[in-house]
């Protein structure tokens, strides 16, 4: 046993001496090989440090949110970062999401409540709430997958809204349909119409525009035919009114002409009657005067009826400048001899 202990101690002493000589040779910078070794070591250390620093720094732009993920430990750091330069475990990466509003266009075909296919073009805007990024990453992994889910949820909301309205409503109450689409999208994306919950897809819907609606061709043709029929009916109604107005105008003109003719006839008749009355009065007056003259002549000359006739004949002949009479027998031309015949009757009549 003493011999073995002595041998072991001697071996340790020799090993320690060798280590001291090796360390002294490594630290002896007077040798070129040692200097080169230390230089390479220092350069490698600096290079490794630089590499580690580089892989430990990540940058986010001012329009991005990020959640750090350690790819080696498979750990998600439960803290959302905003724009700037950030440090983390070597080799980590950011799962990035836009901090601004995101716009999505939807072009698809939906079915209305009355069973007609309607093509739509919808654009809606949404945003990732900063306090829900970690939840979205845990459920959907990254922005690409999450955005696809949001788009699918938005399309589902639009499809559901279409089924609530008839095809005629897309022409008459388009604004109301747009508001209903936005309300349904909020419920789908947020899980509630007022706030973001775990029942949705962790997206905050802000606005929606119903840009275009393409109705079925058969329906548009039917609507066009109906409009043409309504226009034809309106045209016929207007023409009927015009014809009625024209007929009423012509009737009023005829009535006015009738009134005018009747008034003229009445006036002419009244004038004719007045003239006839005046002529009759004139004739009666002339006969009365003639009677008075004859009565005076009969009384003055004592003439009989034949004498009166002879007197009247003489008066007629005397009033004419030239008189030619053609008679045949037994016509009597002269009554001269009768003027002295027969005296006037006692009653004084002719």
CSV table of C-alpha atoms in Angstrom, one decimal:
chain,number,residue,atom,x,y,z
A,1,UNK,CA,0.0,0.0,0.0
A,2,UNK,CA,2.8,2.6,0.7
A,3,UNK,CA,4.4,1.7,-2.6
A,4,UNK,CA,1.1,2.2,-4.5
A,5,UNK,CA,0.5,5.6,-2.8
A,6,UNK,CA,4.0,6.8,-3.6
A,7,UNK,CA,3.5,5.8,-7.3
A,8,UNK,CA,0.2,7.6,-7.5
A,9,UNK,CA,1.6,10.8,-6.0
A,10,UNK,CA,4.5,10.7,-8.4
A,11,UNK,CA,2.1,10.3,-11.4
A,12,UNK,CA,0.0,13.3,-10.2
A,13,UNK,CA,3.1,15.4,-9.8
A,14,UNK,CA,4.2,14.6,-13.3
A,15,UNK,CA,0.7,15.4,-14.7
A,16,UNK,CA,0.6,18.7,-12.9
A,17,UNK,CA,4.0,19.6,-14.3
A,18,UNK,CA,2.8,18.8,-17.8
A,19,UNK,CA,-0.3,21.0,-17.4
A,20,UNK,CA,1.8,23.8,-16.1
A,21,UNK,CA,4.2,23.5,-19.0
A,22,UNK,CA,1.3,23.4,-21.5
A,23,UNK,CA,-0.4,26.4,-20.0
A,24,UNK,CA,2.8,28.3,-19.9
A,25,UNK,CA,3.4,27.5,-23.5
A,26,UNK,CA,-0.1,28.6,-24.5
A,27,UNK,CA,0.2,31.9,-22.6
A,28,UNK,CA,3.7,32.5,-24.0
A,29,UNK,CA,2.9,35.1,-26.7
A,30,UNK,CA,6.6,35.4,-27.6
A,31,UNK,CA,6.0,32.4,-29.9
A,32,UNK,CA,4.4,33.1,-33.3
A,33,UNK,CA,2.2,30.1,-33.2
A,34,UNK,CA,0.8,31.2,-29.8
A,35,UNK,CA,0.1,34.6,-31.1
A,36,UNK,CA,-1.7,33.2,-34.2
A,37,UNK,CA,-3.7,30.9,-32.0
A,38,UNK,CA,-4.8,33.7,-29.7
A,39,UNK,CA,-5.6,35.9,-32.6
A,40,UNK,CA,-7.8,33.3,-34.2
A,41,UNK,CA,-9.5,32.6,-30.9
A,42,UNK,CA,-10.2,36.3,-30.3
A,43,UNK,CA,-11.5,36.8,-33.9
A,44,UNK,CA,-13.7,33.7,-33.6
A,45,UNK,CA,-15.1,34.9,-30.2
A,46,UNK,CA,-15.9,38.3,-31.6
A,47,UNK,CA,-17.5,36.8,-34.7
A,48,UNK,CA,-19.6,34.4,-32.7
A,49,UNK,CA,-20.7,37.3,-30.4
A,50,UNK,CA,-21.6,39.4,-33.5
A,51,UNK,CA,-23.6,36.5,-34.9
A,52,UNK,CA,-25.4,35.9,-31.7
A,53,UNK,CA,-26.2,39.6,-31.3
A,54,UNK,CA,-27.5,39.7,-34.9
A,55,UNK,CA,-29.7,36.6,-34.6
A,56,UNK,CA,-31.0,38.0,-31.3
A,57,UNK,CA,-32.2,41.3,-32.8
A,58,UNK,CA,-35.4,41.6,-34.8
A,59,UNK,CA,-37.1,44.7,-36.2
A,60,UNK,CA,-40.8,45.5,-36.6
A,61,UNK,CA,-42.1,48.3,-38.8
A,62,UNK,CA,-44.4,51.0,-37.5
A,63,UNK,CA,-47.4,49.3,-39.2
A,64,UNK,CA,-46.8,45.8,-37.7
A,65,UNK,CA,-47.5,43.9,-34.5
A,66,UNK,CA,-45.3,40.9,-33.6
A,67,UNK,CA,-45.3,38.0,-31.2
A,68,UNK,CA,-41.8,36.5,-30.5
A,69,UNK,CA,-41.5,32.8,-31.1
A,70,UNK,CA,-38.4,30.8,-29.9
A,71,UNK,CA,-37.9,28.2,-32.6
A,72,UNK,CA,-35.5,26.1,-30.6
A,73,UNK,CA,-37.5,25.8,-27.4
A,74,UNK,CA,-40.8,25.9,-29.3
A,75,UNK,CA,-42.1,28.6,-27.0
A,76,UNK,CA,-44.4,31.5,-27.8
A,77,UNK,CA,-43.5,34.6,-25.8
A,78,UNK,CA,-46.8,35.9,-24.4
A,79,UNK,CA,-46.2,39.6,-25.2
A,80,UNK,CA,-47.1,41.6,-28.3
A,81,UNK,CA,-44.5,44.0,-29.6
A,82,UNK,CA,-45.0,47.1,-31.7
A,83,UNK,CA,-42.8,48.8,-34.2
A,84,UNK,CA,-39.0,49.1,-33.4
A,85,UNK,CA,-35.9,47.0,-32.8
A,86,UNK,CA,-36.3,44.2,-30.2
A,87,UNK,CA,-34.1,41.5,-28.6
A,88,UNK,CA,-34.8,37.9,-27.8
A,89,UNK,CA,-33.4,34.4,-27.7
A,90,UNK,CA,-30.9,33.6,-30.4
A,91,UNK,CA,-32.6,32.6,-33.6
A,92,UNK,CA,-36.1,33.7,-32.5
A,93,UNK,CA,-38.6,35.1,-35.0
A,94,UNK,CA,-41.6,37.4,-35.0
A,95,UNK,CA,-45.1,36.2,-36.1
A,96,UNK,CA,-46.3,39.4,-37.6
A,97,UNK,CA,-49.7,41.0,-38.1
A,98,UNK,CA,-50.6,44.4,-39.7
A,99,UNK,CA,-51.4,47.1,-37.2
A,100,UNK,CA,-53.4,49.0,-39.7
A,101,UNK,CA,-56.8,48.2,-41.2
A,102,UNK,CA,-57.0,45.3,-43.7
A,103,UNK,CA,-59.2,45.4,-46.7
A,104,UNK,CA,-60.7,42.3,-48.3
A,105,UNK,CA,-62.7,42.0,-51.5
A,106,UNK,CA,-65.3,39.3,-51.9
A,107,UNK,CA,-66.8,38.4,-55.2
A,108,UNK,CA,-69.1,35.4,-55.2
A,109,UNK,CA,-72.7,34.3,-55.8
A,110,UNK,CA,-75.4,34.0,-53.1
A,111,UNK,CA,-79.0,32.8,-53.0
A,112,UNK,CA,-81.8,35.2,-52.1
A,113,UNK,CA,-84.7,34.3,-49.9
A,114,UNK,CA,-86.9,33.6,-52.9
A,115,UNK,CA,-84.3,31.2,-54.4
A,116,UNK,CA,-82.6,33.4,-57.1
A,117,UNK,CA,-78.8,33.5,-57.6
A,118,UNK,CA,-77.3,36.9,-57.1
A,119,UNK,CA,-73.7,37.8,-57.9
A,120,UNK,CA,-72.2,40.3,-55.4
A,121,UNK,CA,-69.0,42.4,-55.0
A,122,UNK,CA,-68.4,43.3,-51.4
A,123,UNK,CA,-65.4,45.1,-49.8
A,124,UNK,CA,-65.0,45.1,-46.0
A,125,UNK,CA,-62.3,46.4,-43.6
A,126,UNK,CA,-61.2,44.8,-40.4
A,127,UNK,CA,-58.3,45.1,-37.9
A,128,UNK,CA,-56.4,42.8,-35.5
A,129,UNK,CA,-56.9,43.9,-31.9
A,130,UNK,CA,-53.5,44.1,-30.2
A,131,UNK,CA,-54.8,42.3,-27.1
A,132,UNK,CA,-56.0,39.4,-29.2
A,133,UNK,CA,-52.9,38.6,-31.3
A,134,UNK,CA,-51.6,35.9,-29.0
A,135,UNK,CA,-55.0,34.2,-29.0
A,136,UNK,CA,-55.1,34.4,-32.8
A,137,UNK,CA,-51.6,32.9,-33.1
A,138,UNK,CA,-52.4,30.1,-30.8
A,139,UNK,CA,-55.5,29.2,-32.7
A,140,UNK,CA,-54.6,30.0,-36.3
A,141,UNK,CA,-50.7,29.9,-36.2
A,142,UNK,CA,-49.9,33.0,-38.4
A,143,UNK,CA,-51.4,35.9,-40.3
A,144,UNK,CA,-51.8,34.1,-43.6
A,145,UNK,CA,-54.0,31.4,-42.1
A,146,UNK,CA,-55.9,33.9,-39.9
A,147,UNK,CA,-56.7,36.2,-42.9
A,148,UNK,CA,-58.0,33.2,-44.9
A,149,UNK,CA,-60.3,32.3,-42.0
A,150,UNK,CA,-61.5,35.9,-41.7
A,151,UNK,CA,-62.2,36.0,-45.4
A,152,UNK,CA,-64.2,32.8,-45.2
A,153,UNK,CA,-66.1,34.1,-42.2
A,154,UNK,CA,-66.9,37.3,-44.0
A,155,UNK,CA,-68.2,35.4,-47.0
A,156,UNK,CA,-70.4,33.3,-44.8
A,157,UNK,CA,-71.9,36.4,-43.2
A,158,UNK,CA,-72.6,37.9,-46.7
A,159,UNK,CA,-74.2,34.6,-47.8
A,160,UNK,CA,-76.4,34.6,-44.7
A,161,UNK,CA,-77.5,38.2,-45.3
A,162,UNK,CA,-78.5,37.4,-48.9
A,163,UNK,CA,-80.8,34.6,-47.7
A,164,UNK,CA,-82.7,37.2,-45.5
A,165,UNK,CA,-83.8,39.3,-48.5
A,166,UNK,CA,-85.8,38.8,-51.7
A,167,UNK,CA,-84.2,39.7,-55.0
A,168,UNK,CA,-86.3,42.8,-55.4
A,169,UNK,CA,-84.9,44.1,-52.2
A,170,UNK,CA,-81.4,44.4,-53.8
A,171,UNK,CA,-82.9,47.2,-55.9
A,172,UNK,CA,-85.2,48.9,-53.4
A,173,UNK,CA,-83.4,48.7,-50.1
A,174,UNK,CA,-79.8,48.2,-51.0
A,175,UNK,CA,-78.5,50.4,-48.1
A,176,UNK,CA,-80.4,48.4,-45.6
A,177,UNK,CA,-78.9,45.2,-47.0
A,178,UNK,CA,-75.4,46.7,-46.7
A,179,UNK,CA,-76.0,47.6,-43.0
A,180,UNK,CA,-77.3,44.0,-42.4
A,181,UNK,CA,-74.1,42.6,-44.0
A,182,UNK,CA,-71.9,44.7,-41.8
A,183,UNK,CA,-73.8,43.6,-38.7
A,184,UNK,CA,-73.5,39.9,-39.6
A,185,UNK,CA,-69.8,40.2,-40.4
A,186,UNK,CA,-69.2,41.8,-37.0
A,187,UNK,CA,-70.9,38.9,-35.3
A,188,UNK,CA,-68.9,36.4,-37.4
A,189,UNK,CA,-65.5,38.1,-36.9
A,190,UNK,CA,-65.9,39.4,-33.4
A,191,UNK,CA,-68.2,36.8,-31.9
A,192,UNK,CA,-70.4,39.7,-30.8
A,193,UNK,CA,-71.8,42.9,-32.4
A,194,UNK,CA,-70.2,45.0,-29.7
A,195,UNK,CA,-66.8,43.5,-28.8
A,196,UNK,CA,-64.2,40.9,-29.7
A,197,UNK,CA,-64.8,37.6,-28.0
A,198,UNK,CA,-63.5,34.0,-28.3
A,199,UNK,CA,-66.6,33.1,-30.2
A,200,UNK,CA,-65.3,34.9,-33.3
A,201,UNK,CA,-62.0,34.9,-35.1
A,202,UNK,CA,-60.4,37.7,-33.1
A,203,UNK,CA,-60.9,40.4,-35.8
A,204,UNK,CA,-62.5,43.8,-35.3
A,205,UNK,CA,-64.8,44.7,-38.3
A,206,UNK,CA,-65.0,48.4,-39.0
A,207,UNK,CA,-66.9,49.0,-42.3
A,208,UNK,CA,-68.4,47.3,-45.4
A,209,UNK,CA,-69.3,48.5,-48.9
A,210,UNK,CA,-71.7,46.7,-51.2
A,211,UNK,CA,-70.1,47.8,-54.4
A,212,UNK,CA,-72.1,45.9,-56.9
A,213,UNK,CA,-75.0,43.5,-57.3
A,214,UNK,CA,-75.6,41.5,-60.5
A,215,UNK,CA,-79.1,40.1,-60.7
A,216,UNK,CA,-80.0,37.0,-62.8
A,217,UNK,CA,-80.4,37.6,-66.5
A,218,UNK,CA,-83.9,36.2,-66.6
A,219,UNK,CA,-85.0,38.4,-63.7
A,220,UNK,CA,-83.5,41.5,-65.4
A,221,UNK,CA,-85.3,40.6,-68.7
A,222,UNK,CA,-88.6,40.2,-66.8
A,223,UNK,CA,-88.1,43.5,-65.0
A,224,UNK,CA,-87.3,45.2,-68.3
A,225,UNK,CA,-90.4,43.7,-69.9
A,226,UNK,CA,-92.5,44.8,-66.9
A,227,UNK,CA,-91.0,48.3,-67.1
A,228,UNK,CA,-91.7,48.5,-70.8
A,229,UNK,CA,-95.3,47.3,-70.2
A,230,UNK,CA,-95.7,49.9,-67.5
A,231,UNK,CA,-94.3,52.6,-69.8
A,232,UNK,CA,-96.7,51.4,-72.5
A,233,UNK,CA,-99.6,51.6,-70.1
A,234,UNK,CA,-98.5,55.0,-68.9
A,235,UNK,CA,-98.2,56.1,-72.6
A,236,UNK,CA,-101.7,54.8,-73.4
A,237,UNK,CA,-103.1,56.5,-70.3
A,238,UNK,CA,-101.5,59.8,-71.3
A,239,UNK,CA,-102.8,59.4,-74.8
A,240,UNK,CA,-106.2,58.6,-73.5
A,241,UNK,CA,-106.1,61.7,-71.4
A,242,UNK,CA,-104.9,63.7,-74.4
A,243,UNK,CA,-107.7,62.3,-76.5
A,244,UNK,CA,-110.3,63.0,-73.8
A,245,UNK,CA,-109.0,66.5,-73.4
A,246,UNK,CA,-109.1,67.0,-77.2
A,247,UNK,CA,-112.6,65.6,-77.4
A,248,UNK,CA,-113.7,67.8,-74.5
A,249,UNK,CA,-112.1,70.8,-76.2
A,250,UNK,CA,-113.9,70.0,-79.5
A,251,UNK,CA,-117.2,69.4,-77.6
A,252,UNK,CA,-116.9,72.7,-75.8
A,253,UNK,CA,-116.0,74.4,-79.2
A,254,UNK,CA,-119.1,72.7,-80.7
A,255,UNK,CA,-121.3,73.8,-77.8
A,256,UNK,CA,-120.0,77.3,-78.1
A,257,UNK,CA,-120.6,77.3,-81.8
A,258,UNK,CA,-124.1,75.8,-81.2
A,259,UNK,CA,-124.8,78.6,-78.6
A,260,UNK,CA,-123.5,81.1,-81.1
A,261,UNK,CA,-125.7,79.8,-83.9
A,262,UNK,CA,-128.7,79.6,-81.6
A,263,UNK,CA,-128.1,83.1,-80.4
A,264,UNK,CA,-127.7,84.3,-83.9
A,265,UNK,CA,-130.9,82.4,-84.9
A,266,UNK,CA,-132.8,83.9,-82.0
A,267,UNK,CA,-131.6,87.3,-82.7
A,268,UNK,CA,-132.4,86.9,-86.4
A,269,UNK,CA,-135.8,85.5,-85.6
A,270,UNK,CA,-136.5,88.3,-83.2
A,271,UNK,CA,-135.4,90.9,-85.8
A,272,UNK,CA,-137.5,89.2,-88.5
A,273,UNK,CA,-140.5,89.1,-86.1
A,274,UNK,CA,-140.0,92.7,-85.2
A,275,UNK,CA,-139.7,93.7,-88.8
A,276,UNK,CA,-142.8,91.7,-89.7
A,277,UNK,CA,-144.7,93.3,-86.8
A,278,UNK,CA,-143.6,96.7,-87.9
A,279,UNK,CA,-144.5,95.9,-91.5
A,280,UNK,CA,-147.9,94.6,-90.4
A,281,UNK,CA,-148.4,97.7,-88.3
A,282,UNK,CA,-147.3,99.8,-91.2
A,283,UNK,CA,-149.7,98.0,-93.6
A,284,UNK,CA,-152.6,98.2,-91.1
A,285,UNK,CA,-151.8,101.9,-90.6
A,286,UNK,CA,-151.8,102.4,-94.4
A,287,UNK,CA,-155.0,100.5,-94.8
A,288,UNK,CA,-156.6,102.5,-92.0
A,289,UNK,CA,-155.5,105.8,-93.6
A,290,UNK,CA,-156.7,104.5,-97.0
A,291,UNK,CA,-160.0,103.6,-95.3
A,292,UNK,CA,-160.3,107.0,-93.8
A,293,UNK,CA,-159.6,108.6,-97.2
A,294,UNK,CA,-162.2,106.5,-98.9
A,295,UNK,CA,-164.7,107.2,-96.1
A,296,UNK,CA,-164.1,110.9,-96.4
A,297,UNK,CA,-164.4,110.7,-100.2
A,298,UNK,CA,-167.6,108.6,-100.0
A,299,UNK,CA,-169.0,111.1,-97.5
A,300,UNK,CA,-167.9,114.1,-99.3
A,301,UNK,CA,-168.9,113.0,-102.8
A,302,UNK,CA,-171.9,110.8,-101.9
A,303,UNK,CA,-170.5,107.8,-103.7
A,304,UNK,CA,-171.9,104.3,-103.7
A,305,UNK,CA,-169.8,101.1,-103.7
A,306,UNK,CA,-169.3,101.2,-107.4
A,307,UNK,CA,-168.6,104.9,-107.2
A,308,UNK,CA,-165.9,104.1,-104.6
A,309,UNK,CA,-164.4,101.5,-107.0
A,310,UNK,CA,-164.4,104.0,-109.8
A,311,UNK,CA,-162.8,106.6,-107.5
A,312,UNK,CA,-160.1,104.2,-106.6
A,313,UNK,CA,-159.5,103.3,-110.3
A,314,UNK,CA,-159.2,107.0,-111.1
A,315,UNK,CA,-156.7,107.5,-108.3
A,316,UNK,CA,-154.6,104.6,-109.6
A,317,UNK,CA,-154.6,105.9,-113.1
A,318,UNK,CA,-153.7,109.4,-111.9
A,319,UNK,CA,-150.7,108.1,-110.0
A,320,UNK,CA,-149.1,106.4,-113.0
A,321,UNK,CA,-147.2,108.4,-115.7
A,322,UNK,CA,-147.8,105.7,-118.3
A,323,UNK,CA,-150.2,102.9,-118.0
A,324,UNK,CA,-150.7,100.0,-120.5
A,325,UNK,CA,-153.5,97.6,-119.7
A,326,UNK,CA,-154.5,94.5,-121.6
A,327,UNK,CA,-157.9,93.2,-120.9
A,328,UNK,CA,-160.6,91.0,-122.5
A,329,UNK,CA,-164.3,91.3,-122.4
A,330,UNK,CA,-166.3,91.5,-120.3
A,331,UNK,CA,-163.7,93.2,-118.2
A,332,UNK,CA,-164.6,96.8,-117.4
A,333,UNK,CA,-161.8,99.3,-117.7
A,334,UNK,CA,-163.6,102.6,-116.9
A,335,UNK,CA,-166.0,103.2,-114.1
A,336,UNK,CA,-166.5,106.8,-114.9
A,337,UNK,CA,-170.2,106.4,-115.4
A,338,UNK,CA,-170.6,104.8,-112.0
A,339,UNK,CA,-169.4,107.8,-110.0
A,340,UNK,CA,-172.9,109.3,-110.1
A,341,UNK,CA,-174.8,106.1,-109.6
A,342,UNK,CA,-176.6,105.2,-106.4
A,343,UNK,CA,-176.5,107.4,-103.4
A,344,UNK,CA,-174.7,106.4,-100.1
A,345,UNK,CA,-176.7,104.0,-98.0
A,346,UNK,CA,-178.3,105.3,-94.8
A,347,UNK,CA,-175.7,103.5,-92.5
A,348,UNK,CA,-172.8,105.1,-94.3
A,349,UNK,CA,-171.1,101.8,-95.4
A,350,UNK,CA,-169.6,101.3,-98.8
